[in-house]
Short mmCIF file of N, CA and C in Angstrom, two decimals:
data_model
loop_
_atom_site.label_atom_id
_atom_site.label_comp_id
_atom_site.label_asym_id
_atom_site.label_seq_id
_atom_site.Cartn_x
_atom_site.Cartn_y
_atom_site.Cartn_z
N MET E 605 11.32 -8.02 -20.78
CA MET E 605 10.33 -9.01 -19.26
C MET E 605 9.26 -9.10 -20.09
N THR E 606 8.70 -10.44 -19.72
CA THR E 606 7.51 -10.99 -19.88
C THR E 606 6.71 -10.68 -18.80
N ILE E 607 5.37 -10.72 -19.02
CA ILE E 607 4.32 -10.24 -18.13
C ILE E 607 4.49 -11.18 -17.12
N GLU E 608 4.95 -12.49 -16.79
CA GLU E 608 4.70 -13.26 -15.68
C GLU E 608 6.17 -13.01 -15.13
N GLU E 609 6.91 -12.58 -15.65
CA GLU E 609 8.36 -11.96 -15.02
C GLU E 609 8.30 -11.14 -14.15
N HIS E 610 7.55 -10.02 -14.63
CA HIS E 610 6.85 -8.68 -14.03
C HIS E 610 5.81 -9.17 -12.74
N TYR E 611 5.04 -9.85 -13.04
CA TYR E 611 4.44 -10.60 -12.04
C TYR E 611 5.02 -11.18 -10.78
N THR E 612 6.20 -11.85 -11.10
CA THR E 612 7.10 -12.47 -10.31
C THR E 612 7.91 -11.22 -9.32
N ALA E 613 8.09 -10.22 -10.16
CA ALA E 613 8.95 -9.57 -9.30
C ALA E 613 8.17 -8.40 -8.64
N ILE E 614 7.26 -8.00 -9.28
CA ILE E 614 6.14 -7.10 -8.57
C ILE E 614 5.41 -7.31 -7.90
N ALA E 615 4.66 -8.02 -8.15
CA ALA E 615 3.14 -8.72 -7.15
C ALA E 615 3.67 -8.45 -5.64
N PRO E 616 4.18 -9.43 -5.13
CA PRO E 616 3.99 -9.44 -3.73
C PRO E 616 4.61 -7.88 -3.06
N LYS E 617 5.47 -6.65 -3.86
CA LYS E 617 5.89 -5.46 -3.38
C LYS E 617 3.95 -4.64 -3.61
N LEU E 618 3.60 -5.13 -4.64
CA LEU E 618 2.46 -4.27 -4.75
C LEU E 618 1.59 -4.58 -3.71
N THR E 619 1.23 -5.96 -3.56
CA THR E 619 0.01 -6.08 -2.98
C THR E 619 0.66 -5.64 -1.39
N ASN E 620 1.90 -5.94 -0.76
CA ASN E 620 2.09 -4.94 0.62
C ASN E 620 2.04 -3.55 0.42
N TRP E 621 2.38 -2.80 -0.58
CA TRP E 621 2.10 -1.91 -0.54
C TRP E 621 1.06 -0.92 -0.48
N LEU E 622 -0.35 -1.70 -1.39
CA LEU E 622 -1.79 -1.81 -0.94
C LEU E 622 -2.10 -1.94 0.12
N VAL E 623 -1.47 -2.99 1.02
CA VAL E 623 -2.30 -3.12 2.58
C VAL E 623 -1.40 -1.85 3.41
N ALA E 624 -0.26 -1.73 3.32
CA ALA E 624 0.14 -0.49 3.90
C ALA E 624 -0.58 0.61 3.81
N THR E 625 -1.04 1.03 2.49
CA THR E 625 -1.65 2.00 2.35
C THR E 625 -2.90 1.86 2.55
N GLY E 626 -3.94 1.23 2.85
CA GLY E 626 -4.73 1.35 3.43
C GLY E 626 -6.09 -0.04 3.10
N SER E 627 -5.62 -0.84 2.14
CA SER E 627 -6.50 -2.14 1.50
C SER E 627 -6.00 -2.93 2.67
N THR E 628 -7.41 -4.30 2.96
CA THR E 628 -6.94 -5.43 3.32
C THR E 628 -6.43 -6.43 2.40
N TYR E 629 -5.72 -7.16 2.94
CA TYR E 629 -5.24 -8.07 2.58
C TYR E 629 -5.69 -8.57 1.29
N GLU E 630 -7.21 -9.26 1.73
CA GLU E 630 -7.45 -9.77 0.75
C GLU E 630 -7.55 -8.87 -0.62
N ASP E 631 -8.13 -7.83 -0.41
CA ASP E 631 -8.48 -6.24 -1.07
C ASP E 631 -7.33 -6.37 -2.05
N ALA E 632 -6.03 -6.14 -1.39
CA ALA E 632 -4.68 -6.30 -1.94
C ALA E 632 -4.87 -7.04 -2.89
N CYS E 633 -4.79 -8.30 -2.82
CA CYS E 633 -4.65 -9.56 -3.59
C CYS E 633 -5.48 -9.45 -4.32
N ASN E 634 -7.00 -9.06 -4.35
CA ASN E 634 -7.65 -8.82 -5.90
C ASN E 634 -7.56 -7.80 -6.67
N LEU E 635 -6.98 -6.39 -6.10
CA LEU E 635 -6.73 -5.58 -6.87
C LEU E 635 -5.33 -5.78 -7.93
N THR E 636 -4.30 -6.26 -7.02
CA THR E 636 -3.21 -6.82 -7.87
C THR E 636 -3.52 -7.34 -8.73
N GLN E 637 -4.13 -8.82 -8.42
CA GLN E 637 -4.43 -9.43 -9.79
C GLN E 637 -5.10 -8.81 -10.86
N ARG E 638 -6.55 -8.22 -10.49
CA ARG E 638 -6.69 -6.86 -11.61
C ARG E 638 -5.97 -5.90 -12.03
N ALA E 639 -5.14 -5.79 -11.75
CA ALA E 639 -4.04 -4.72 -12.25
C ALA E 639 -3.14 -5.32 -13.32
N PHE E 640 -2.74 -6.13 -12.89
CA PHE E 640 -2.06 -7.68 -13.99
C PHE E 640 -3.14 -7.48 -14.95
N LEU E 641 -4.08 -7.87 -14.82
CA LEU E 641 -4.88 -8.14 -15.88
C LEU E 641 -4.99 -7.33 -16.88
N LYS E 642 -5.05 -6.04 -16.36
CA LYS E 642 -4.97 -4.95 -16.81
C LYS E 642 -3.83 -4.49 -17.82
N LEU E 643 -2.85 -4.81 -17.29
CA LEU E 643 -1.31 -5.13 -17.86
C LEU E 643 -1.20 -5.79 -18.97
N TRP E 644 -1.76 -6.96 -19.01
CA TRP E 644 -1.76 -8.34 -19.69
C TRP E 644 -2.29 -7.35 -21.14
N GLU E 645 -3.30 -7.10 -21.12
CA GLU E 645 -4.37 -6.51 -22.08
C GLU E 645 -3.95 -5.25 -22.86
N MET E 646 -2.76 -4.84 -22.29
CA MET E 646 -2.29 -3.31 -22.54
C MET E 646 -0.50 -4.11 -23.68
N ARG E 647 -0.47 -5.56 -22.76
CA ARG E 647 1.04 -6.01 -23.45
C ARG E 647 1.16 -5.66 -24.60
N ASP E 648 0.29 -5.45 -25.61
CA ASP E 648 1.23 -5.30 -27.10
C ASP E 648 1.59 -3.69 -27.19
N ASP E 649 1.04 -2.78 -26.18
CA ASP E 649 1.41 -1.62 -26.37
C ASP E 649 2.43 -0.99 -25.32
N LEU E 650 3.18 -2.03 -24.37
CA LEU E 650 4.03 -1.96 -23.28
C LEU E 650 5.53 -1.72 -24.03
N ARG E 651 6.55 -0.99 -23.82
CA ARG E 651 7.96 -0.62 -24.03
C ARG E 651 8.58 -1.88 -22.78
N ASP E 652 9.66 -2.55 -23.46
CA ASP E 652 10.54 -3.02 -22.86
C ASP E 652 11.44 -2.02 -21.62
N ASN E 653 10.83 -1.41 -21.09
CA ASN E 653 11.33 -0.84 -19.99
C ASN E 653 10.61 -1.03 -18.84
N ASP E 654 11.66 -1.73 -17.61
CA ASP E 654 11.42 -2.31 -15.99
C ASP E 654 10.60 -0.96 -15.83
N ALA E 655 11.14 -0.29 -15.50
CA ALA E 655 10.72 1.14 -14.86
C ALA E 655 9.74 1.66 -14.96
N ALA E 656 9.56 1.86 -15.84
CA ALA E 656 7.97 2.57 -16.93
C ALA E 656 7.06 1.26 -16.67
N VAL E 657 7.18 -0.02 -16.60
CA VAL E 657 6.33 -0.95 -16.19
C VAL E 657 5.91 -1.25 -14.95
N SER E 658 6.85 -0.63 -14.16
CA SER E 658 6.26 -1.25 -12.43
C SER E 658 5.71 0.32 -12.16
N GLY E 659 6.12 1.44 -12.69
CA GLY E 659 5.01 2.62 -12.46
C GLY E 659 3.72 2.38 -12.77
N LEU E 660 3.54 1.89 -13.80
CA LEU E 660 2.35 1.40 -14.60
C LEU E 660 1.48 1.15 -13.99
N ILE E 661 2.06 -0.58 -13.57
CA ILE E 661 1.25 -1.00 -12.44
C ILE E 661 0.83 -0.80 -10.92
N TYR E 662 1.78 0.40 -10.43
CA TYR E 662 1.19 1.21 -9.44
C TYR E 662 0.00 2.05 -9.56
N THR E 663 0.14 2.47 -10.91
CA THR E 663 -0.78 3.48 -11.47
C THR E 663 -2.06 2.64 -11.36
N ILE E 664 -1.98 1.57 -12.17
CA ILE E 664 -3.09 0.98 -12.48
C ILE E 664 -3.88 0.86 -11.33
N ALA E 665 -3.32 0.20 -10.25
CA ALA E 665 -3.38 -0.43 -8.73
C ALA E 665 -4.23 0.67 -7.84
N LYS E 666 -3.98 1.83 -8.07
CA LYS E 666 -4.13 3.11 -7.14
C LYS E 666 -4.93 3.55 -7.90
N ASN E 667 -5.53 3.26 -9.49
CA ASN E 667 -6.72 3.93 -9.87
C ASN E 667 -7.91 2.65 -9.56
N LEU E 668 -7.44 1.63 -9.79
CA LEU E 668 -8.61 0.63 -9.15
C LEU E 668 -9.02 0.34 -7.73
N ARG E 669 -8.25 0.71 -6.92
CA ARG E 669 -8.31 1.18 -5.58
C ARG E 669 -8.96 2.14 -5.24
N LYS E 670 -9.11 3.16 -6.39
CA LYS E 670 -10.01 4.87 -6.06
C LYS E 670 -10.97 4.41 -6.61
N ASN E 671 -11.34 3.33 -7.20
CA ASN E 671 -13.11 3.10 -8.20
C ASN E 671 -13.21 1.74 -7.32
N VAL E 672 -12.73 1.37 -6.36
CA VAL E 672 -13.06 0.31 -5.53
C VAL E 672 -13.71 1.35 -4.34
N TRP E 673 -13.35 1.87 -3.75
CA TRP E 673 -13.52 2.78 -2.54
C TRP E 673 -14.88 4.00 -2.62
N ARG E 674 -14.75 4.42 -4.15
CA ARG E 674 -15.76 5.01 -4.89
C ARG E 674 -17.34 4.06 -4.39
N ASP E 675 -16.85 3.38 -5.09
CA ASP E 675 -18.42 2.16 -5.12
C ASP E 675 -18.85 1.83 -3.93
N ASP E 676 -17.47 1.41 -2.88
CA ASP E 676 -17.90 1.18 -1.33
C ASP E 676 -18.54 2.28 -0.88
N ALA E 677 -18.49 3.57 -0.97
CA ALA E 677 -18.52 4.45 -0.10
C ALA E 677 -20.22 4.60 -0.62
N ARG E 678 -20.77 4.27 -1.42
CA ARG E 678 -22.33 4.25 -1.80
C ARG E 678 -23.18 2.95 -1.15
N ILE E 679 -22.40 2.03 -0.08
CA ILE E 679 -23.15 1.07 0.17
C ILE E 679 -22.88 1.14 1.88
N ALA E 680 -23.96 0.87 2.62
CA ALA E 680 -24.28 1.41 3.72
C ALA E 680 -23.85 -0.34 4.51
N PHE E 681 -22.89 -0.18 5.27
CA PHE E 681 -22.66 -1.22 6.12
C PHE E 681 -22.81 -1.44 7.51
N VAL E 682 -23.59 -2.67 7.81
CA VAL E 682 -24.19 -2.84 9.41
C VAL E 682 -23.02 -3.70 9.63
N ASP E 683 -22.94 -3.29 11.29
CA ASP E 683 -22.08 -4.15 11.72
C ASP E 683 -23.35 -5.76 12.33
N GLU E 684 -22.13 -6.52 12.78
CA GLU E 684 -23.25 -7.91 12.77
C GLU E 684 -22.84 -8.05 14.45
N ILE E 685 -23.76 -8.64 14.77
CA ILE E 685 -23.78 -8.83 16.64
C ILE E 685 -24.06 -10.14 16.39
N GLY E 686 -22.87 -11.36 16.32
CA GLY E 686 -23.19 -12.26 16.79
C GLY E 686 -23.61 -13.27 18.14
N GLU E 687 -24.27 -14.23 18.29
CA GLU E 687 -24.69 -15.06 18.81
C GLU E 687 -24.64 -16.22 18.95
N ASP E 688 -24.28 -17.13 20.23
CA ASP E 688 -23.94 -18.42 20.32
C ASP E 688 -25.44 -19.30 20.59
N ALA E 689 -25.09 -20.27 21.18
CA ALA E 689 -26.30 -21.64 20.53
C ALA E 689 -27.51 -20.89 21.72
N ALA E 690 -26.96 -20.74 22.78
CA ALA E 690 -27.93 -20.20 23.79
C ALA E 690 -28.65 -18.82 23.74
N GLY E 691 -28.40 -17.81 22.66
CA GLY E 691 -28.74 -16.87 22.53
C GLY E 691 -27.82 -15.53 22.94
N ALA E 692 -27.19 -16.01 23.82
CA ALA E 692 -26.17 -14.58 24.63
C ALA E 692 -25.15 -14.11 23.52
N THR E 693 -25.12 -13.13 23.78
CA THR E 693 -24.40 -11.64 22.25
C THR E 693 -22.54 -12.48 22.68
N GLN E 694 -22.19 -12.29 21.19
CA GLN E 694 -20.81 -12.99 21.66
C GLN E 694 -19.64 -11.46 21.84
N PRO E 695 -18.78 -11.64 22.72
CA PRO E 695 -17.65 -10.44 22.62
C PRO E 695 -17.04 -10.21 21.28
N ALA E 696 -16.77 -9.32 21.11
CA ALA E 696 -16.08 -9.05 19.63
C ALA E 696 -14.28 -9.82 19.97
N PRO E 697 -13.38 -10.47 19.37
CA PRO E 697 -12.30 -11.20 19.87
C PRO E 697 -11.28 -9.75 19.90
N ALA E 698 -10.52 -10.06 20.81
CA ALA E 698 -9.33 -9.20 20.84
C ALA E 698 -8.55 -9.11 20.18
N PRO E 699 -8.42 -7.82 19.70
CA PRO E 699 -6.93 -7.65 18.72
C PRO E 699 -5.74 -8.38 19.18
N SER E 700 -4.86 -8.88 17.91
CA SER E 700 -3.63 -9.22 18.38
C SER E 700 -2.39 -8.18 18.38
N ASP E 701 -1.58 -8.55 18.58
CA ASP E 701 -0.36 -7.62 18.61
C ASP E 701 -0.57 -7.14 17.34
N ALA E 702 -0.21 -8.56 16.30
CA ALA E 702 -0.28 -7.83 14.98
C ALA E 702 -1.10 -6.88 14.43
N GLU E 703 -2.29 -7.32 15.08
CA GLU E 703 -3.69 -6.44 14.14
C GLU E 703 -3.10 -4.89 15.06
N TYR E 704 -2.97 -4.94 16.13
CA TYR E 704 -2.65 -3.51 16.60
C TYR E 704 -1.78 -2.66 16.66
N LEU E 705 -0.45 -3.37 15.71
CA LEU E 705 0.75 -2.65 15.38
C LEU E 705 0.57 -2.36 14.07
N ARG E 706 -0.64 -2.65 12.98
CA ARG E 706 -1.05 -2.46 11.99
C ARG E 706 -1.83 -1.65 12.03
N ASP E 707 -2.71 -1.46 12.74
CA ASP E 707 -3.18 -0.31 12.73
C ASP E 707 -2.60 1.02 13.27
N ARG E 708 -1.75 0.49 14.22
CA ARG E 708 -1.19 2.19 14.76
C ARG E 708 -0.61 2.68 13.36
N ILE E 709 0.16 1.90 12.87
CA ILE E 709 1.01 2.11 11.34
C ILE E 709 0.15 2.79 10.53
N GLN E 710 -0.94 1.97 10.32
CA GLN E 710 -1.90 2.68 9.43
C GLN E 710 -2.43 4.06 9.85
N LYS E 711 -3.02 4.08 10.74
CA LYS E 711 -3.24 5.56 11.40
C LYS E 711 -1.70 6.46 11.41
N ALA E 712 -0.61 5.95 11.65
CA ALA E 712 0.72 7.03 11.18
C ALA E 712 0.69 7.25 10.23
N LEU E 713 0.80 6.57 8.89
CA LEU E 713 0.49 6.68 7.55
C LEU E 713 -0.10 7.78 7.09
N ALA E 714 -1.58 7.45 7.53
CA ALA E 714 -2.70 8.29 7.09
C ALA E 714 -2.46 10.09 8.04
N GLN E 715 -1.61 9.76 8.86
CA GLN E 715 -1.51 11.46 9.62
C GLN E 715 -0.35 12.27 8.52
N LEU E 716 0.27 11.64 7.77
CA LEU E 716 1.28 11.93 6.98
C LEU E 716 0.57 12.99 5.59
N PRO E 717 1.48 14.24 5.54
CA PRO E 717 0.86 14.54 4.02
C PRO E 717 0.93 13.75 2.74
N PRO E 718 0.04 14.03 2.17
CA PRO E 718 -0.05 12.89 0.94
C PRO E 718 1.32 12.44 0.50
N LEU E 719 2.12 13.59 -0.08
CA LEU E 719 3.28 13.44 -0.81
C LEU E 719 4.07 12.82 0.11
N LEU E 720 4.20 12.93 1.38
CA LEU E 720 5.37 12.14 1.60
C LEU E 720 5.05 10.87 2.12
N ARG E 721 3.09 10.69 2.35
CA ARG E 721 3.08 8.94 2.46
C ARG E 721 3.17 8.05 1.29
N GLU E 722 3.20 8.88 0.33
CA GLU E 722 3.23 8.25 -1.51
C GLU E 722 4.77 8.08 -1.41
N ALA E 723 5.62 8.75 -1.34
CA ALA E 723 7.22 8.47 -1.21
C ALA E 723 7.53 7.56 -0.11
N PHE E 724 6.80 7.44 1.17
CA PHE E 724 7.75 6.76 2.00
C PHE E 724 7.06 5.03 1.19
N THR E 725 5.92 5.14 1.34
CA THR E 725 5.34 3.63 0.74
C THR E 725 5.70 3.41 -0.28
N LEU E 726 5.81 3.89 -1.43
CA LEU E 726 6.19 3.31 -2.66
C LEU E 726 7.89 2.67 -2.30
N PHE E 727 8.78 3.45 -1.47
CA PHE E 727 10.02 3.13 -1.17
C PHE E 727 10.14 2.22 -0.19
N GLN E 728 9.24 1.81 1.03
CA GLN E 728 9.46 1.21 1.79
C GLN E 728 9.11 -0.23 2.04
N VAL E 729 7.57 -0.05 1.16
CA VAL E 729 6.60 -0.89 1.14
C VAL E 729 6.42 -1.51 -0.67
N GLY E 730 6.56 -0.29 -1.16
CA GLY E 730 6.55 -1.14 -2.95
C GLY E 730 7.83 -1.07 -3.39
N GLU E 731 8.78 -0.95 -2.52
CA GLU E 731 10.46 -1.63 -2.54
C GLU E 731 10.67 -1.09 -4.41
N LEU E 732 10.08 0.14 -4.66
CA LEU E 732 10.68 1.11 -5.86
C LEU E 732 11.87 1.71 -5.13
N SER E 733 12.67 1.64 -6.43
CA SER E 733 13.93 2.52 -6.20
C SER E 733 13.44 4.51 -6.56
N ILE E 734 14.63 4.88 -5.86
CA ILE E 734 14.10 6.59 -6.03
C ILE E 734 14.01 6.40 -7.00
N ARG E 735 14.63 6.33 -8.08
CA ARG E 735 14.40 6.79 -9.65
C ARG E 735 13.01 6.48 -10.44
N GLU E 736 12.53 5.16 -9.62
CA GLU E 736 11.38 4.96 -10.02
C GLU E 736 10.03 5.52 -9.48
N ILE E 737 10.59 5.91 -8.89
CA ILE E 737 9.55 7.11 -7.77
C ILE E 737 9.44 8.15 -8.51
N ALA E 738 10.72 8.76 -8.69
CA ALA E 738 10.75 10.25 -8.85
C ALA E 738 10.01 9.86 -10.59
N HIS E 739 10.16 8.98 -11.27
CA HIS E 739 9.22 8.73 -12.62
C HIS E 739 7.87 8.65 -12.58
N GLU E 740 7.56 7.70 -11.51
CA GLU E 740 6.05 7.75 -11.35
C GLU E 740 5.33 9.11 -10.44
N THR E 741 5.98 9.60 -9.98
CA THR E 741 5.31 11.20 -9.26
C THR E 741 5.78 11.97 -10.27
N GLY E 742 6.69 12.04 -10.77
CA GLY E 742 7.05 13.26 -11.86
C GLY E 742 7.97 14.54 -11.04
N ALA E 743 8.19 13.96 -9.72
CA ALA E 743 9.54 14.73 -8.99
C ALA E 743 10.63 14.57 -9.42
N SER E 744 11.82 15.27 -9.00
CA SER E 744 13.11 14.74 -9.18
C SER E 744 13.20 13.89 -8.32
N GLU E 745 14.83 13.31 -8.58
CA GLU E 745 15.22 12.03 -7.17
C GLU E 745 15.48 13.19 -6.00
N ASN E 746 16.05 14.06 -6.29
CA ASN E 746 16.74 14.75 -4.84
C ASN E 746 15.35 14.88 -3.88
N LEU E 747 14.47 15.45 -4.70
CA LEU E 747 12.80 16.21 -3.94
C LEU E 747 12.19 14.34 -3.19
N VAL E 748 12.21 13.43 -4.10
CA VAL E 748 11.76 12.24 -3.59
C VAL E 748 12.52 12.05 -1.94
N LYS E 749 14.01 11.84 -2.30
CA LYS E 749 14.76 11.62 -1.19
C LYS E 749 14.34 12.34 0.14
N VAL E 750 14.29 13.45 -0.05
CA VAL E 750 13.75 14.92 1.02
C VAL E 750 12.02 14.39 1.64
N ARG E 751 11.48 13.66 0.36
CA ARG E 751 9.82 13.51 1.21
C ARG E 751 10.57 11.94 2.02
N ILE E 752 11.00 11.24 1.55
CA ILE E 752 11.19 9.91 2.31
C ILE E 752 11.95 10.23 3.57
N HIS E 753 12.35 11.02 3.70
CA HIS E 753 13.13 11.21 4.90
C HIS E 753 12.47 11.86 5.63
N ARG E 754 11.73 12.77 5.52
CA ARG E 754 10.09 13.78 6.32
C ARG E 754 9.65 12.76 6.80
N ALA E 755 8.90 11.51 5.60
CA ALA E 755 8.38 10.97 6.37
C ALA E 755 8.53 10.12 7.48
N LYS E 756 9.89 9.34 7.09
CA LYS E 756 10.54 8.96 8.36
C LYS E 756 10.90 9.61 9.47
N GLN E 757 10.92 10.63 9.46
CA GLN E 757 11.22 11.61 11.01
C GLN E 757 9.80 11.61 11.47
N LYS E 758 8.80 12.10 10.76
CA LYS E 758 7.23 12.12 11.19
C LYS E 758 6.84 11.20 11.72
N LEU E 759 7.10 9.80 11.51
CA LEU E 759 6.84 8.58 11.63
C LEU E 759 7.54 8.30 12.96
N GLN E 760 8.80 8.47 13.26
CA GLN E 760 9.09 8.40 14.50
C GLN E 760 8.69 9.06 15.65
N VAL E 761 8.07 9.86 15.20
CA VAL E 761 7.26 10.98 16.27
C VAL E 761 6.08 10.23 16.40
N LEU E 762 5.52 9.82 15.76
CA LEU E 762 3.98 9.69 15.55
C LEU E 762 4.10 8.14 16.02
N LEU E 763 5.37 7.34 16.08
CA LEU E 763 5.25 6.07 16.61
C LEU E 763 6.28 5.83 17.95
N ALA E 764 6.55 6.94 18.44
CA ALA E 764 7.79 7.19 19.36
C ALA E 764 7.36 5.90 20.58
N ASP E 765 6.19 6.37 21.12
CA ASP E 765 5.82 5.13 22.16
C ASP E 765 6.38 3.44 22.00
N LEU E 766 6.22 3.18 20.68
CA LEU E 766 6.34 1.90 20.61
C LEU E 766 7.88 1.69 20.27
N ARG E 767 8.76 2.63 20.61
CA ARG E 767 10.65 2.43 20.43
C ARG E 767 11.00 2.52 21.99
N GLU E 768 9.76 2.69 23.01
CA GLU E 768 10.54 2.56 24.26
C GLU E 768 10.96 1.92 25.14
N PRO E 769 12.04 1.64 25.55
CA PRO E 769 13.02 0.59 25.70
C PRO E 769 12.09 -0.07 27.33
N PHE E 770 12.46 -1.46 27.27
CA PHE E 770 11.96 -1.77 28.70
C PHE E 770 12.99 -1.58 29.83
N LEU E 771 11.82 -1.62 31.02
CA LEU E 771 13.18 -1.00 31.48
C LEU E 771 12.80 -2.41 32.53
N LEU E 772 14.51 -3.02 32.76
CA LEU E 772 14.65 -3.93 33.83
C LEU E 772 15.10 -3.75 35.10
N GLY E 773 14.63 -4.30 35.88
CA GLY E 773 15.13 -4.53 37.10
C GLY E 773 14.85 -3.72 38.45
#
């Protein structure tokens, strides 16, 4: 496959995985672009093995994100307070339902042990196969399946209140 074909197949999944594991959508898009640029620079050294390229691009993106987070940790952020034309302080906008759900899911994912979180997000969000995850993490395919199953069980407990049925009548 060409780099362009890999990009078409992997970029949306990689972007979703980066968002699900804590990056903003804008940062995830930038990281995906940068990861594929690095892959393009390495194009002469690549083997024609789709699973290896898929795992490699996730590793590149993960390392790029670590670099960004490390650099951001050195920067101090200050909250901005907006004012309208009359000088009155503007209230913060209310979060939408989608933002609330995204926040809840990200917090629940953050509570998972790292190995479970990695396997689950690579499978559900990154849409990697069990075999690709095993290759990426160095774990056996059976262990990857167990980690995904345990992550799903823990997430069901952490997000149980979102599954409550509406009572009618």
